[in-house]
């Protein structure tokens, strides 16, 4: 069992001390390289490599922000001549201006290997058929998983996002066992399958699903696992850190192991930028440790999470992140109360009559902020009587109120009536400042 459980035993099965020693070596090397990039040249001038003696010494280095990446767009972070690079991805930015990430041949190789490590950890093996139902192109999730799955040795179907009927056909024709899919699309595909009278547990061969790229709740995981008959593994990454493959759940599904041989982790208070006490929620800050072409130092992800205490029964020394709550930018304030969209989702998805899509609309009427939660009900419900609908609506309102401490308006809508996206879901429409 032991050697079979690791893709890369050298980096997965080492001791905590061994891991930290490796981090120190790699951090020094990272700083040495980063100095060649125009952006870091002056910023890192005063740092002496001998002063980096423990992973905590990263705290002496300056932060890097999304805005820095924008300002230095397109080439300011490259520490090698342009002709050494073989790929770039551009993040359209869910919010704002573009940023670019560049990869050398070696960087692509390291990334594919990290991805293969993630997939192998969850039990995927050569002989599995892997269907990648996410967008390809500039979105790093598509190619990231694609190369990882091929590296592992799975038969890989680059089906891309959307076109649900064809997706289902491919799953049937090639006995797909493993899928990668964005959570909101996993929910939407459920609806399509239901309409077609297809029961994946009976009609398909799926056993593993990777869900990531956007925040989702445990309730969504439960729904997807129950409907498709799969084990869902949470997958976290961001373009700035290559893409997917940064942190991933193991078979114990108890938080995401962050690959600390490749990424140095800090959790800081987003206001003071000081480290938070162990186990507390804060902003995830990452330093690349293996990237040769475009190292990033103390990159502020804006993603809010915490480090989970204790060791994982799988034995890996890589610490585990809690489910990402969202980006600090996702949070909105309504009547003085801080709210994350995922809190709304948690409540909704635990209610059986609630269907697989919802959105939150914020508006301002006569200087008063309002929040309306638009909720698709399941197919079964909508044909039933008004009194029943009223009861469901009251229940949703009551449960949202007790979770959020403000009372939203709840509007029940027909199945499949809310706008859909092929990429990441747009859960929040804020019209307050229009
Ligand atoms: P963009 O910034 O254009 O959305 P990215 O693909 O780089 O492009 O997005 C990365 C972001 O997606 C992360 O910073 C995080 O906010 C979100 N994300 C990725 N995976 C997860 C996950 N498993 N859970 C929650 N959020 C995630
Ligand atoms: K991003
Ligand atoms: Zn584990």
mmCIF file of N, CA, C and O and ligand atoms in Angstrom, residues 66 91-94 139-140 211-216 234-240 301 303 324 327 424, ligand 1:
data_model
loop_
_atom_site.group_PDB
_atom_site.id
_atom_site.type_symbol
_atom_site.label_atom_id
_atom_site.label_comp_id
_atom_site.label_asym_id
_atom_site.label_seq_id
_atom_site.Cartn_x
_atom_site.Cartn_y
_atom_site.Cartn_z
ATOM 1 N N UNK A 66 -1.888 41.523 -6.890
ATOM 2 C CA UNK A 66 -2.475 41.457 -8.224
ATOM 3 C C UNK A 66 -2.208 42.760 -8.986
ATOM 4 O O UNK A 66 -1.931 42.747 -10.182
ATOM 5 N N UNK A 91 -5.092 35.796 -17.326
ATOM 6 C CA UNK A 91 -6.296 35.774 -16.512
ATOM 7 C C UNK A 91 -7.092 37.021 -16.862
ATOM 8 O O UNK A 91 -6.616 38.131 -16.681
ATOM 9 N N UNK A 92 -8.278 36.776 -17.394
ATOM 10 C CA UNK A 92 -9.132 37.897 -17.772
ATOM 11 C C UNK A 92 -9.445 38.706 -16.529
ATOM 12 O O UNK A 92 -9.838 39.844 -16.588
ATOM 13 N N UNK A 93 -9.219 38.042 -15.381
ATOM 14 C CA UNK A 93 -9.603 38.706 -14.157
ATOM 15 C C UNK A 93 -11.110 38.655 -14.020
ATOM 16 O O UNK A 93 -11.822 39.263 -14.812
ATOM 17 N N UNK A 94 -11.573 37.849 -13.069
ATOM 18 C CA UNK A 94 -12.989 37.859 -12.732
ATOM 19 C C UNK A 94 -13.326 39.311 -12.402
ATOM 20 O O UNK A 94 -14.429 39.782 -12.614
ATOM 21 N N UNK A 139 -8.061 29.888 -19.618
ATOM 22 C CA UNK A 139 -8.362 29.369 -18.282
ATOM 23 C C UNK A 139 -7.392 28.225 -17.975
ATOM 24 O O UNK A 139 -7.311 27.249 -18.732
ATOM 25 N N UNK A 140 -6.639 28.355 -16.870
ATOM 26 C CA UNK A 140 -5.596 27.361 -16.590
ATOM 27 C C UNK A 140 -6.147 26.004 -16.157
ATOM 28 O O UNK A 140 -5.432 25.005 -16.195
ATOM 29 N N UNK A 211 -13.807 18.922 -8.260
ATOM 30 C CA UNK A 211 -14.556 20.174 -8.328
ATOM 31 C C UNK A 211 -13.708 21.294 -7.763
ATOM 32 O O UNK A 211 -13.163 21.169 -6.655
ATOM 33 N N UNK A 212 -13.615 22.379 -8.516
ATOM 34 C CA UNK A 212 -12.835 23.505 -8.026
ATOM 35 C C UNK A 212 -13.021 24.700 -8.927
ATOM 36 O O UNK A 212 -13.992 24.765 -9.676
ATOM 37 N N UNK A 213 -12.099 25.641 -8.835
ATOM 38 C CA UNK A 213 -12.075 26.874 -9.630
ATOM 39 C C UNK A 213 -13.018 27.947 -9.114
ATOM 40 O O UNK A 213 -12.892 29.111 -9.460
ATOM 41 N N UNK A 214 -13.969 27.584 -8.288
ATOM 42 C CA UNK A 214 -14.848 28.578 -7.673
ATOM 43 C C UNK A 214 -15.297 28.034 -6.319
ATOM 44 O O UNK A 214 -15.266 26.819 -6.104
ATOM 45 N N UNK A 215 -15.703 28.922 -5.421
ATOM 46 C CA UNK A 215 -16.112 28.449 -4.098
ATOM 47 C C UNK A 215 -17.404 27.619 -4.189
ATOM 48 O O UNK A 215 -18.245 27.883 -5.035
ATOM 49 N N UNK A 216 -17.484 26.616 -3.355
ATOM 50 C CA UNK A 216 -18.737 25.856 -3.233
ATOM 51 C C UNK A 216 -18.791 25.275 -1.840
ATOM 52 O O UNK A 216 -17.781 25.196 -1.146
ATOM 53 N N UNK A 234 -11.961 18.242 -3.640
ATOM 54 C CA UNK A 234 -11.832 19.680 -3.820
ATOM 55 C C UNK A 234 -10.455 20.000 -4.407
ATOM 56 O O UNK A 234 -9.441 19.488 -3.949
ATOM 57 N N UNK A 235 -10.459 20.844 -5.423
ATOM 58 C CA UNK A 235 -9.236 21.205 -6.134
ATOM 59 C C UNK A 235 -9.061 22.713 -6.102
ATOM 60 O O UNK A 235 -9.968 23.455 -6.462
ATOM 61 N N UNK A 236 -7.894 23.167 -5.650
ATOM 62 C CA UNK A 236 -7.664 24.606 -5.546
ATOM 63 C C UNK A 236 -6.395 25.017 -6.286
ATOM 64 O O UNK A 236 -5.362 24.354 -6.187
ATOM 65 N N UNK A 237 -6.514 26.117 -6.979
ATOM 66 C CA UNK A 237 -5.340 26.699 -7.605
ATOM 67 C C UNK A 237 -5.691 28.060 -8.147
ATOM 68 O O UNK A 237 -6.840 28.499 -8.089
ATOM 69 N N UNK A 238 -4.682 28.746 -8.663
ATOM 70 C CA UNK A 238 -4.924 30.048 -9.284
ATOM 71 C C UNK A 238 -3.846 30.261 -10.339
ATOM 72 O O UNK A 238 -2.737 29.740 -10.212
ATOM 73 N N UNK A 239 -4.204 30.992 -11.371
ATOM 74 C CA UNK A 239 -3.281 31.175 -12.487
ATOM 75 C C UNK A 239 -1.917 31.656 -12.025
ATOM 76 O O UNK A 239 -0.885 31.204 -12.520
ATOM 77 N N UNK A 240 -1.915 32.571 -11.081
ATOM 78 C CA UNK A 240 -0.649 33.153 -10.642
ATOM 79 C C UNK A 240 0.300 32.099 -10.082
ATOM 80 O O UNK A 240 1.506 32.298 -10.063
ATOM 81 N N UNK A 301 -3.197 36.255 -2.410
ATOM 82 C CA UNK A 301 -4.228 35.636 -3.250
ATOM 83 C C UNK A 301 -5.603 36.268 -3.070
ATOM 84 O O UNK A 301 -6.473 36.071 -3.904
ATOM 85 N N UNK A 303 -7.660 35.104 -1.247
ATOM 86 C CA UNK A 303 -8.532 33.996 -0.860
ATOM 87 C C UNK A 303 -8.476 33.806 0.652
ATOM 88 O O UNK A 303 -7.400 33.823 1.243
ATOM 89 N N UNK A 324 -11.898 26.993 0.755
ATOM 90 C CA UNK A 324 -11.774 28.438 0.548
ATOM 91 C C UNK A 324 -13.154 29.075 0.692
ATOM 92 O O UNK A 324 -14.119 28.658 0.048
ATOM 93 N N UNK A 327 -13.089 34.977 -2.049
ATOM 94 C CA UNK A 327 -12.061 36.009 -2.046
ATOM 95 C C UNK A 327 -12.550 37.124 -1.153
ATOM 96 O O UNK A 327 -13.748 37.333 -1.025
ATOM 97 N N UNK A 424 -17.016 30.109 -14.877
ATOM 98 C CA UNK A 424 -17.379 30.218 -13.472
ATOM 99 C C UNK A 424 -18.742 30.886 -13.332
ATOM 100 O O UNK A 424 -19.082 31.779 -14.098
HETATM 101 P P1 LIG B 1 -9.655 34.347 -12.340
HETATM 102 O O1 LIG B 1 -8.863 35.149 -11.345
HETATM 103 O O2 LIG B 1 -9.784 34.977 -13.672
HETATM 104 O O3 LIG B 1 -10.951 33.812 -11.791
HETATM 105 P P2 LIG B 1 -8.138 31.915 -11.834
HETATM 106 O O4 LIG B 1 -8.444 30.665 -12.552
HETATM 107 O O5 LIG B 1 -6.735 32.212 -11.591
HETATM 108 O O6 LIG B 1 -8.783 33.063 -12.679
HETATM 109 O O7 LIG B 1 -8.939 31.898 -10.488
HETATM 110 C C1 LIG B 1 -8.363 31.455 -9.292
HETATM 111 C C2 LIG B 1 -9.309 31.746 -8.164
HETATM 112 O O8 LIG B 1 -10.438 30.873 -8.218
HETATM 113 C C3 LIG B 1 -8.708 31.515 -6.807
HETATM 114 O O9 LIG B 1 -7.940 32.610 -6.391
HETATM 115 C C4 LIG B 1 -9.963 31.322 -5.969
HETATM 116 O O10 LIG B 1 -10.553 32.559 -5.643
HETATM 117 C C5 LIG B 1 -10.895 30.592 -6.904
HETATM 118 N N1 LIG B 1 -10.833 29.142 -6.652
HETATM 119 C C6 LIG B 1 -10.103 28.237 -7.307
HETATM 120 N N2 LIG B 1 -10.305 27.000 -6.802
HETATM 121 C C7 LIG B 1 -11.170 27.120 -5.782
HETATM 122 C C8 LIG B 1 -11.770 26.218 -4.843
HETATM 123 N N3 LIG B 1 -11.526 24.914 -4.846
HETATM 124 N N4 LIG B 1 -12.606 26.736 -3.919
HETATM 125 C C9 LIG B 1 -12.866 28.054 -3.888
HETATM 126 N N5 LIG B 1 -12.350 28.948 -4.738
HETATM 127 C C10 LIG B 1 -11.504 28.505 -5.684
#
